[in-house]
Amino acid sequence: MTVRSTTQSEPIAGLRVEPVVGETMLEQWRRVHNVIVPPAAMSLDEARERAARYRLENAYLGDVLVGCSTVRPPATAEDGTANAATVIARVLPAHRRRGIGTALYERGVAHARVLGAEVIDTVVLAANADGLRFAEARGFTEVERYVLPGESDEWVDLRQAHDSQ
């Protein structure tokens, strides 16, 4: 399937985005995840656990793996915000700025909406300047910066403004 991006007038030639099914695709998803967020690198068992809870997808240009995404289903936040889902798009550095991240993000948001999401969140490693710019360009604003216990890397939680959805 050719995927269209709203930021481009033409489809992204040869882009396929597929739900992760089976060990090979799960290993591919894990590989992209670990390249983009090395402080949160996970084992195959941890990726299996993630796949049981979240929707994971891989993006390919032809047969070349170029990115992945995660959609965490909506849940009521501690602050009472109803039905906030988390959508994370990851694109390998050599394939950025071609609309792939936008295609992954838009698919993720569409899936989150089907699940009942009223609010879209994302999380980005603070050191990932490309990821932060990508989120901000889509109307996300910073909610919180934090360092996980026992770690040193800073993370940024972002929420999309209602008028950017």
CSV table of N, CA and C in Angstrom, one decimal:
chain,number,residue,atom,x,y,z
A,1,MET,N,0.8,-1.2,0.0
A,1,MET,CA,0.0,0.0,0.0
A,1,MET,C,0.9,1.2,0.0
A,2,THR,N,0.6,2.2,-0.9
A,2,THR,CA,1.3,3.5,-0.9
A,2,THR,C,0.6,4.4,0.1
A,3,VAL,N,1.4,5.0,1.0
A,3,VAL,CA,0.9,5.9,2.0
A,3,VAL,C,1.0,7.3,1.6
A,4,ARG,N,-0.1,8.1,1.8
A,4,ARG,CA,-0.1,9.5,1.5
A,4,ARG,C,0.3,10.3,2.8
A,5,SER,N,1.0,11.4,2.6
A,5,SER,CA,1.3,12.3,3.7
A,5,SER,C,0.6,13.6,3.4
A,6,THR,N,-0.1,14.2,4.4
A,6,THR,CA,-0.8,15.5,4.2
A,6,THR,C,0.2,16.6,4.0
A,7,THR,N,1.5,16.4,4.3
A,7,THR,CA,2.4,17.5,4.1
A,7,THR,C,3.1,17.4,2.7
A,8,GLN,N,2.7,16.4,1.9
A,8,GLN,CA,3.2,16.3,0.6
A,8,GLN,C,2.1,16.1,-0.4
A,9,SER,N,2.2,16.6,-1.6
A,9,SER,CA,1.1,16.5,-2.6
A,9,SER,C,1.1,15.2,-3.2
A,10,GLU,N,2.1,14.5,-3.2
A,10,GLU,CA,2.2,13.1,-3.8
A,10,GLU,C,2.4,12.1,-2.8
A,11,PRO,N,2.0,10.8,-3.0
A,11,PRO,CA,2.2,9.7,-2.1
A,11,PRO,C,3.7,9.5,-1.9
A,12,ILE,N,4.1,8.9,-0.8
A,12,ILE,CA,5.5,8.6,-0.6
A,12,ILE,C,5.7,7.3,-1.4
A,13,ALA,N,6.4,7.4,-2.5
A,13,ALA,CA,6.6,6.3,-3.4
A,13,ALA,C,7.2,5.1,-2.7
A,14,GLY,N,6.6,4.0,-2.7
A,14,GLY,CA,7.1,2.7,-2.2
A,14,GLY,C,7.0,2.6,-0.7
A,15,LEU,N,6.4,3.5,0.1
A,15,LEU,CA,6.2,3.4,1.5
A,15,LEU,C,5.1,2.4,1.9
A,16,ARG,N,5.5,1.5,2.7
A,16,ARG,CA,4.5,0.5,3.3
A,16,ARG,C,4.6,0.6,4.8
A,17,VAL,N,3.4,0.7,5.4
A,17,VAL,CA,3.4,0.7,6.9
A,17,VAL,C,2.5,-0.5,7.2
A,18,GLU,N,3.1,-1.4,8.1
A,18,GLU,CA,2.4,-2.6,8.4
A,18,GLU,C,2.4,-2.9,9.9
A,19,PRO,N,1.3,-3.4,10.5
A,19,PRO,CA,1.3,-3.8,11.9
A,19,PRO,C,2.3,-4.9,12.1
A,20,VAL,N,3.0,-4.9,13.2
A,20,VAL,CA,4.0,-5.9,13.6
A,20,VAL,C,3.3,-7.2,13.8
A,21,VAL,N,3.7,-8.2,13.1
A,21,VAL,CA,3.1,-9.6,13.2
A,21,VAL,C,4.3,-10.5,13.1
A,22,GLY,N,4.5,-11.3,14.2
A,22,GLY,CA,5.6,-12.3,14.2
A,22,GLY,C,6.9,-11.8,14.7
A,23,GLU,N,7.8,-12.7,14.9
A,23,GLU,CA,9.1,-12.5,15.5
A,23,GLU,C,10.0,-11.6,14.6
A,24,THR,N,10.0,-11.8,13.3
A,24,THR,CA,10.9,-11.1,12.5
A,24,THR,C,10.5,-9.6,12.5
A,25,MET,N,9.2,-9.3,12.3
A,25,MET,CA,8.8,-7.9,12.3
A,25,MET,C,9.0,-7.3,13.7
A,26,LEU,N,8.8,-8.1,14.8
A,26,LEU,CA,9.0,-7.6,16.1
A,26,LEU,C,10.5,-7.2,16.3
A,27,GLU,N,11.4,-8.0,15.8
A,27,GLU,CA,12.8,-7.8,15.9
A,27,GLU,C,13.2,-6.5,15.1
A,28,GLN,N,12.5,-6.3,14.0
A,28,GLN,CA,12.8,-5.1,13.2
A,28,GLN,C,12.3,-3.9,14.0
A,29,TRP,N,11.1,-3.9,14.6
A,29,TRP,CA,10.6,-2.8,15.3
A,29,TRP,C,11.5,-2.5,16.5
A,30,ARG,N,12.0,-3.5,17.2
A,30,ARG,CA,12.9,-3.4,18.3
A,30,ARG,C,14.2,-2.7,17.9
A,31,ARG,N,14.7,-3.1,16.7
A,31,ARG,CA,15.9,-2.5,16.2
A,31,ARG,C,15.8,-1.0,16.0
A,32,VAL,N,14.7,-0.6,15.3
A,32,VAL,CA,14.5,0.9,15.1
A,32,VAL,C,14.3,1.6,16.4
A,33,HIS,N,13.5,1.0,17.3
A,33,HIS,CA,13.3,1.6,18.6
A,33,HIS,C,14.7,1.8,19.3
A,34,ASN,N,15.5,0.8,19.3
A,34,ASN,CA,16.8,0.9,20.1
A,34,ASN,C,17.8,1.8,19.4
A,35,VAL,N,17.7,2.0,18.1
A,35,VAL,CA,18.6,3.0,17.5
A,35,VAL,C,18.1,4.4,17.9
A,36,ILE,N,16.8,4.7,17.9
A,36,ILE,CA,16.3,6.0,18.1
A,36,ILE,C,16.3,6.4,19.6
A,37,VAL,N,16.1,5.4,20.5
A,37,VAL,CA,16.1,5.7,21.9
A,37,VAL,C,17.0,4.7,22.7
A,38,PRO,N,18.3,4.8,22.5
A,38,PRO,CA,19.2,3.9,23.1
A,38,PRO,C,19.1,3.8,24.6
A,39,PRO,N,18.8,4.9,25.3
A,39,PRO,CA,18.7,4.8,26.8
A,39,PRO,C,17.5,3.8,27.2
A,40,ALA,N,16.6,3.7,26.3
A,40,ALA,CA,15.4,2.8,26.6
A,40,ALA,C,15.5,1.5,25.8
A,41,ALA,N,16.7,1.1,25.3
A,41,ALA,CA,16.9,-0.1,24.5
A,41,ALA,C,16.2,-1.3,25.2
A,42,MET,N,15.5,-2.1,24.5
A,42,MET,CA,14.8,-3.2,25.1
A,42,MET,C,15.2,-4.5,24.5
A,43,SER,N,15.1,-5.6,25.2
A,43,SER,CA,15.3,-6.9,24.8
A,43,SER,C,14.1,-7.4,23.9
A,44,LEU,N,14.3,-8.5,23.3
A,44,LEU,CA,13.2,-9.1,22.5
A,44,LEU,C,12.0,-9.4,23.4
A,45,ASP,N,12.3,-9.9,24.6
A,45,ASP,CA,11.2,-10.2,25.6
A,45,ASP,C,10.4,-9.0,26.0
A,46,GLU,N,11.2,-7.9,26.2
A,46,GLU,CA,10.5,-6.6,26.5
A,46,GLU,C,9.7,-6.1,25.4
A,47,ALA,N,10.2,-6.3,24.1
A,47,ALA,CA,9.4,-5.9,23.0
A,47,ALA,C,8.1,-6.8,22.8
A,48,ARG,N,8.2,-8.1,23.1
A,48,ARG,CA,7.0,-8.9,23.1
A,48,ARG,C,6.0,-8.4,24.1
A,49,GLU,N,6.4,-8.0,25.3
A,49,GLU,CA,5.5,-7.5,26.3
A,49,GLU,C,4.8,-6.2,25.8
A,50,ARG,N,5.6,-5.4,25.1
A,50,ARG,CA,5.1,-4.1,24.6
A,50,ARG,C,4.1,-4.4,23.5
A,51,ALA,N,4.3,-5.4,22.7
A,51,ALA,CA,3.4,-5.8,21.6
A,51,ALA,C,2.1,-6.3,22.1
A,52,ALA,N,2.1,-6.9,23.3
A,52,ALA,CA,0.9,-7.4,23.9
A,52,ALA,C,0.0,-6.2,24.4
A,53,ARG,N,0.6,-5.1,24.7
A,53,ARG,CA,-0.2,-4.0,25.2
A,53,ARG,C,-0.5,-2.9,24.2
A,54,TYR,N,0.4,-2.7,23.2
A,54,TYR,CA,0.3,-1.5,22.3
A,54,TYR,C,0.2,-2.0,20.8
A,55,ARG,N,-0.2,-1.1,20.0
A,55,ARG,CA,-0.1,-1.3,18.5
A,55,ARG,C,1.2,-0.9,18.0
A,56,LEU,N,2.0,-1.8,17.5
A,56,LEU,CA,3.3,-1.5,16.9
A,56,LEU,C,3.2,-1.7,15.4
A,57,GLU,N,3.8,-0.8,14.7
A,57,GLU,CA,3.9,-0.8,13.2
A,57,GLU,C,5.3,-0.6,12.7
A,58,ASN,N,5.6,-1.2,11.6
A,58,ASN,CA,6.9,-0.9,10.9
A,58,ASN,C,6.7,-0.2,9.6
A,59,ALA,N,7.6,0.7,9.2
A,59,ALA,CA,7.5,1.3,7.9
A,59,ALA,C,8.7,0.9,7.1
A,60,TYR,N,8.4,0.6,5.8
A,60,TYR,CA,9.4,0.2,4.8
A,60,TYR,C,9.3,1.0,3.6
A,61,LEU,N,10.5,1.3,3.0
A,61,LEU,CA,10.5,1.9,1.6
A,61,LEU,C,11.0,0.7,0.8
A,62,GLY,N,10.1,0.2,0.0
A,62,GLY,CA,10.4,-1.1,-0.7
A,62,GLY,C,10.5,-2.1,0.4
A,63,ASP,N,11.7,-2.8,0.4
A,63,ASP,CA,12.0,-3.8,1.4
A,63,ASP,C,12.9,-3.3,2.5
A,64,VAL,N,13.2,-2.0,2.5
A,64,VAL,CA,14.1,-1.4,3.5
A,64,VAL,C,13.3,-0.9,4.7
A,65,LEU,N,13.7,-1.4,5.9
A,65,LEU,CA,13.1,-0.9,7.1
A,65,LEU,C,13.5,0.6,7.3
A,66,VAL,N,12.6,1.5,7.5
A,66,VAL,CA,12.9,2.9,7.7
A,66,VAL,C,12.4,3.5,9.0
A,67,GLY,N,11.5,2.9,9.6
A,67,GLY,CA,10.9,3.5,10.8
A,67,GLY,C,9.9,2.5,11.5
A,68,CYS,N,9.4,3.0,12.6
A,68,CYS,CA,8.4,2.2,13.4
A,68,CYS,C,7.5,3.2,14.2
A,69,SER,N,6.4,2.6,14.7
A,69,SER,CA,5.6,3.5,15.5
A,69,SER,C,5.0,2.6,16.7
A,70,THR,N,4.5,3.4,17.7
A,70,THR,CA,3.8,2.8,18.8
A,70,THR,C,2.6,3.6,19.1
A,71,VAL,N,1.5,2.9,19.3
A,71,VAL,CA,0.3,3.6,19.8
A,71,VAL,C,-0.1,3.0,21.1
A,72,ARG,N,-0.1,3.8,22.2
A,72,ARG,CA,-0.5,3.3,23.5
A,72,ARG,C,-2.0,3.7,23.6
A,73,PRO,N,-2.9,2.7,23.9
A,73,PRO,CA,-4.3,3.0,23.9
A,73,PRO,C,-4.7,4.1,24.9
A,74,PRO,N,-5.8,4.8,24.7
A,74,PRO,CA,-6.3,5.8,25.5
A,74,PRO,C,-6.6,5.3,26.9
A,75,ALA,N,-6.3,6.2,27.9
A,75,ALA,CA,-6.6,6.0,29.3
A,75,ALA,C,-6.8,7.3,29.9
A,76,THR,N,-7.6,7.3,31.0
A,76,THR,CA,-7.8,8.5,31.7
A,76,THR,C,-6.6,8.9,32.5
A,77,ALA,N,-6.1,10.0,32.3
A,77,ALA,CA,-4.8,10.5,33.0
A,77,ALA,C,-5.1,10.8,34.5
A,78,GLU,N,-4.1,10.8,35.3
A,78,GLU,CA,-4.2,11.1,36.7
A,78,GLU,C,-4.8,12.5,36.9
A,79,ASP,N,-4.6,13.4,36.0
A,79,ASP,CA,-5.1,14.8,36.1
A,79,ASP,C,-6.6,14.9,35.7
A,80,GLY,N,-7.2,13.7,35.3
A,80,GLY,CA,-8.5,13.7,34.9
A,80,GLY,C,-8.8,13.9,33.5
A,81,THR,N,-7.7,14.1,32.7
A,81,THR,CA,-7.9,14.3,31.2
A,81,THR,C,-8.4,13.0,30.7
A,82,ALA,N,-9.5,13.1,30.0
A,82,ALA,CA,-10.2,11.9,29.4
A,82,ALA,C,-9.5,11.4,28.2
A,83,ASN,N,-9.3,10.1,28.2
A,83,ASN,CA,-9.0,9.3,27.0
A,83,ASN,C,-7.7,9.9,26.2
A,84,ALA,N,-6.6,10.0,26.9
A,84,ALA,CA,-5.4,10.4,26.3
A,84,ALA,C,-4.6,9.2,25.8
A,85,ALA,N,-4.3,9.1,24.5
A,85,ALA,CA,-3.5,8.1,23.9
A,85,ALA,C,-2.1,8.7,23.6
A,86,THR,N,-1.1,7.8,23.5
A,86,THR,CA,0.2,8.2,23.2
A,86,THR,C,0.6,7.6,21.8
A,87,VAL,N,1.0,8.5,21.0
A,87,VAL,CA,1.4,8.1,19.6
A,87,VAL,C,2.9,8.5,19.4
A,88,ILE,N,3.7,7.5,19.1
A,88,ILE,CA,5.2,7.8,18.9
A,88,ILE,C,5.6,7.3,17.5
A,89,ALA,N,6.2,8.2,16.7
A,89,ALA,CA,6.7,7.8,15.4
A,89,ALA,C,8.2,7.9,15.5
A,90,ARG,N,8.9,6.9,14.9
A,90,ARG,CA,10.3,6.9,14.9
A,90,ARG,C,10.8,6.6,13.5
A,91,VAL,N,11.7,7.4,13.0
A,91,VAL,CA,12.3,7.3,11.7
A,91,VAL,C,13.8,7.2,11.8
A,92,LEU,N,14.4,6.3,11.1
A,92,LEU,CA,15.9,6.2,11.2
A,92,LEU,C,16.5,7.4,10.6
A,93,PRO,N,17.5,8.0,11.1
A,93,PRO,CA,18.1,9.3,10.7
A,93,PRO,C,18.3,9.4,9.2
A,94,ALA,N,18.8,8.4,8.5
A,94,ALA,CA,19.0,8.4,7.1
A,94,ALA,C,17.8,8.6,6.2
A,95,HIS,N,16.6,8.4,6.8
A,95,HIS,CA,15.3,8.5,6.1
A,95,HIS,C,14.4,9.6,6.5
A,96,ARG,N,14.9,10.5,7.3
A,96,ARG,CA,14.1,11.6,7.9
A,96,ARG,C,13.9,12.7,6.8
A,97,ARG,N,12.9,13.5,7.1
A,97,ARG,CA,12.5,14.7,6.3
A,97,ARG,C,12.0,14.3,4.9
A,98,ARG,N,11.3,13.2,4.8
A,98,ARG,CA,10.8,12.7,3.6
A,98,ARG,C,9.3,12.5,3.7
A,99,GLY,N,8.7,12.8,4.9
A,99,GLY,CA,7.3,12.5,5.1
A,99,GLY,C,7.0,11.2,5.8
A,100,ILE,N,8.0,10.4,6.0
A,100,ILE,CA,7.7,9.1,6.6
A,100,ILE,C,7.2,9.2,8.0
A,101,GLY,N,7.8,10.1,8.8
A,101,GLY,CA,7.3,10.3,10.2
A,101,GLY,C,5.9,10.8,10.2
A,102,THR,N,5.6,11.7,9.3
A,102,THR,CA,4.2,12.3,9.2
A,102,THR,C,3.2,11.1,8.9
A,103,ALA,N,3.6,10.3,8.0
A,103,ALA,CA,2.7,9.2,7.6
A,103,ALA,C,2.5,8.2,8.8
A,104,LEU,N,3.6,7.9,9.5
A,104,LEU,CA,3.5,7.1,10.7
A,104,LEU,C,2.6,7.7,11.8
A,105,TYR,N,2.9,9.0,12.0
A,105,TYR,CA,2.2,9.8,13.0
A,105,TYR,C,0.7,9.8,12.7
A,106,GLU,N,0.3,10.1,11.4
A,106,GLU,CA,-1.1,10.2,11.1
A,106,GLU,C,-1.8,8.9,11.2
A,107,ARG,N,-1.2,7.8,10.8
A,107,ARG,CA,-1.8,6.5,11.0
A,107,ARG,C,-2.0,6.2,12.5
A,108,GLY,N,-1.0,6.6,13.3
A,108,GLY,CA,-1.1,6.4,14.7
A,108,GLY,C,-2.3,7.1,15.3
A,109,VAL,N,-2.4,8.4,14.9
A,109,VAL,CA,-3.5,9.2,15.5
A,109,VAL,C,-4.8,8.7,15.0
A,110,ALA,N,-4.9,8.2,13.7
A,110,ALA,CA,-6.2,7.7,13.2
A,110,ALA,C,-6.5,6.4,14.1
A,111,HIS,N,-5.6,5.6,14.4
A,111,HIS,CA,-5.8,4.4,15.2
A,111,HIS,C,-6.3,4.8,16.6
A,112,ALA,N,-5.6,5.8,17.2
A,112,ALA,CA,-5.9,6.2,18.5
A,112,ALA,C,-7.3,6.7,18.6
A,113,ARG,N,-7.7,7.5,17.5
A,113,ARG,CA,-9.1,8.0,17.5
A,113,ARG,C,-10.1,6.9,17.4
A,114,VAL,N,-9.8,5.8,16.6
A,114,VAL,CA,-10.8,4.7,16.6
A,114,VAL,C,-10.9,4.0,18.0
A,115,LEU,N,-9.8,4.1,18.7
A,115,LEU,CA,-9.9,3.5,20.1
A,115,LEU,C,-10.5,4.5,21.1
A,116,GLY,N,-10.9,5.6,20.7
A,116,GLY,CA,-11.6,6.6,21.5
A,116,GLY,C,-10.8,7.7,22.1
A,117,ALA,N,-9.6,7.9,21.6
A,117,ALA,CA,-8.7,8.9,22.1
A,117,ALA,C,-9.3,10.3,21.8
A,118,GLU,N,-9.4,11.1,22.9
A,118,GLU,CA,-9.8,12.5,22.7
A,118,GLU,C,-8.6,13.5,22.8
A,119,VAL,N,-7.5,13.0,23.3
A,119,VAL,CA,-6.3,13.8,23.5
A,119,VAL,C,-5.1,12.9,23.0
A,120,ILE,N,-4.1,13.5,22.3
A,120,ILE,CA,-3.0,12.8,21.8
A,120,ILE,C,-1.7,13.3,22.5
A,121,ASP,N,-1.0,12.4,23.1
A,121,ASP,CA,0.3,12.7,23.8
A,121,ASP,C,1.4,12.0,23.0
A,122,THR,N,2.6,12.5,23.2
A,122,THR,CA,3.8,11.8,22.7
A,122,THR,C,4.9,11.9,23.8
A,123,VAL,N,6.0,11.2,23.6
A,123,VAL,CA,7.1,11.3,24.5
A,123,VAL,C,8.4,11.2,23.6
A,124,VAL,N,9.4,12.1,23.9
A,124,VAL,CA,10.6,12.2,23.1
A,124,VAL,C,11.8,12.3,24.0
A,125,LEU,N,12.8,11.6,23.6
A,125,LEU,CA,14.1,11.7,24.3
A,125,LEU,C,14.6,13.1,24.1
A,126,ALA,N,14.9,13.8,25.2
A,126,ALA,CA,15.2,15.3,25.1
A,126,ALA,C,16.4,15.5,24.2
A,127,ALA,N,17.3,14.6,24.1
A,127,ALA,CA,18.5,14.7,23.2
A,127,ALA,C,18.1,14.6,21.7
A,128,ASN,N,16.9,14.1,21.4
A,128,ASN,CA,16.5,13.9,20.0
A,128,ASN,C,15.9,15.2,19.5
A,129,ALA,N,16.7,16.2,19.1
A,129,ALA,CA,16.3,17.5,18.6
A,129,ALA,C,15.3,17.3,17.4
A,130,ASP,N,15.6,16.4,16.5
A,130,ASP,CA,14.7,16.2,15.4
A,130,ASP,C,13.3,15.8,15.8
A,131,GLY,N,13.2,14.9,16.8
A,131,GLY,CA,11.9,14.4,17.4
A,131,GLY,C,11.2,15.5,18.0
A,132,LEU,N,11.9,16.4,18.8
A,132,LEU,CA,11.2,17.5,19.4
A,132,LEU,C,10.7,18.5,18.4
A,133,ARG,N,11.5,18.8,17.4
A,133,ARG,CA,11.0,19.7,16.3
A,133,ARG,C,9.8,19.1,15.6
A,134,PHE,N,9.8,17.8,15.3
A,134,PHE,CA,8.7,17.1,14.7
A,134,PHE,C,7.4,17.3,15.5
A,135,ALA,N,7.5,17.0,16.8
A,135,ALA,CA,6.3,17.1,17.6
A,135,ALA,C,5.8,18.6,17.7
A,136,GLU,N,6.7,19.5,17.9
A,136,GLU,CA,6.3,20.9,18.0
A,136,GLU,C,5.7,21.4,16.7
A,137,ALA,N,6.1,20.9,15.6
A,137,ALA,CA,5.6,21.3,14.3
A,137,ALA,C,4.1,20.8,14.1
A,138,ARG,N,3.8,19.8,14.9
A,138,ARG,CA,2.4,19.2,14.8
A,138,ARG,C,1.6,19.7,16.0
A,139,GLY,N,2.0,20.8,16.6
A,139,GLY,CA,1.1,21.4,17.7
A,139,GLY,C,1.3,20.8,19.1
A,140,PHE,N,2.3,20.0,19.3
A,140,PHE,CA,2.5,19.5,20.6
A,140,PHE,C,3.3,20.6,21.5
A,141,THR,N,2.9,20.6,22.7
A,141,THR,CA,3.6,21.5,23.7
A,141,THR,C,4.1,20.6,24.8
A,142,GLU,N,5.2,21.1,25.4
A,142,GLU,CA,5.8,20.3,26.5
A,142,GLU,C,4.9,20.4,27.7
A,143,VAL,N,4.8,19.2,28.3
A,143,VAL,CA,4.0,19.0,29.6
A,143,VAL,C,4.9,18.8,30.7
A,144,GLU,N,6.0,18.0,30.5
A,144,GLU,CA,6.9,17.7,31.6
A,144,GLU,C,8.2,17.2,31.1
A,145,ARG,N,9.3,17.5,31.8
A,145,ARG,CA,10.6,16.9,31.6
A,145,ARG,C,11.0,16.1,32.8
A,146,TYR,N,11.6,15.0,32.6
A,146,TYR,CA,11.9,14.2,33.8
A,146,TYR,C,13.1,13.2,33.4
A,147,VAL,N,13.7,12.7,34.5
A,147,VAL,CA,14.7,11.7,34.4
A,147,VAL,C,14.2,10.5,35.2
A,148,LEU,N,14.2,9.3,34.6
A,148,LEU,CA,13.7,8.1,35.3
A,148,LEU,C,14.6,7.7,36.4
A,149,PRO,N,14.1,7.2,37.5
A,149,PRO,CA,14.9,6.8,38.6
A,149,PRO,C,16.1,5.9,38.2
A,150,GLY,N,17.3,6.2,38.6
A,150,GLY,CA,18.5,5.5,38.3
A,150,GLY,C,19.1,5.7,37.0
A,151,GLU,N,18.5,6.7,36.2
A,151,GLU,CA,19.0,7.0,34.9
A,151,GLU,C,19.5,8.4,34.8
A,152,SER,N,20.1,8.8,33.7
A,152,SER,CA,20.5,10.1,33.5
A,152,SER,C,20.0,10.9,32.3
A,153,ASP,N,19.3,10.1,31.5
A,153,ASP,CA,18.7,10.7,30.2
A,153,ASP,C,17.4,11.4,30.5
A,154,GLU,N,17.2,12.6,29.9
A,154,GLU,CA,16.0,13.4,30.1
A,154,GLU,C,15.0,13.1,29.1
A,155,TRP,N,13.7,12.9,29.5
A,155,TRP,CA,12.6,12.7,28.6
A,155,TRP,C,11.7,13.8,28.6
A,156,VAL,N,10.9,14.0,27.5
A,156,VAL,CA,10.0,15.1,27.4
A,156,VAL,C,8.6,14.5,27.1
A,157,ASP,N,7.6,14.8,27.9
A,157,ASP,CA,6.2,14.4,27.6
A,157,ASP,C,5.6,15.6,27.0
A,158,LEU,N,4.9,15.4,25.9
A,158,LEU,CA,4.2,16.5,25.1
A,158,LEU,C,2.8,16.1,24.9
A,159,ARG,N,1.9,17.2,24.8
A,159,ARG,CA,0.5,17.0,24.5
A,159,ARG,C,0.1,17.9,23.4
A,160,GLN,N,-0.7,17.4,22.5
A,160,GLN,CA,-1.1,18.1,21.3
A,160,GLN,C,-2.2,19.1,21.7
A,161,ALA,N,-2.1,20.3,21.3
A,161,ALA,CA,-3.1,21.3,21.5
A,161,ALA,C,-4.4,20.9,20.8
A,162,HIS,N,-5.5,21.2,21.3
A,162,HIS,CA,-6.8,20.7,20.7
A,162,HIS,C,-7.0,21.2,19.3
A,163,ASP,N,-6.6,22.4,19.0
A,163,ASP,CA,-6.9,22.9,17.7
A,163,ASP,C,-5.9,22.4,16.6
A,164,SER,N,-4.9,21.6,17.0
A,164,SER,CA,-4.0,21.0,16.1
A,164,SER,C,-4.4,19.6,15.6
A,165,GLN,N,-5.4,19.1,16.2
A,165,GLN,CA,-5.8,17.7,15.9
A,165,GLN,C,-6.5,17.7,14.6
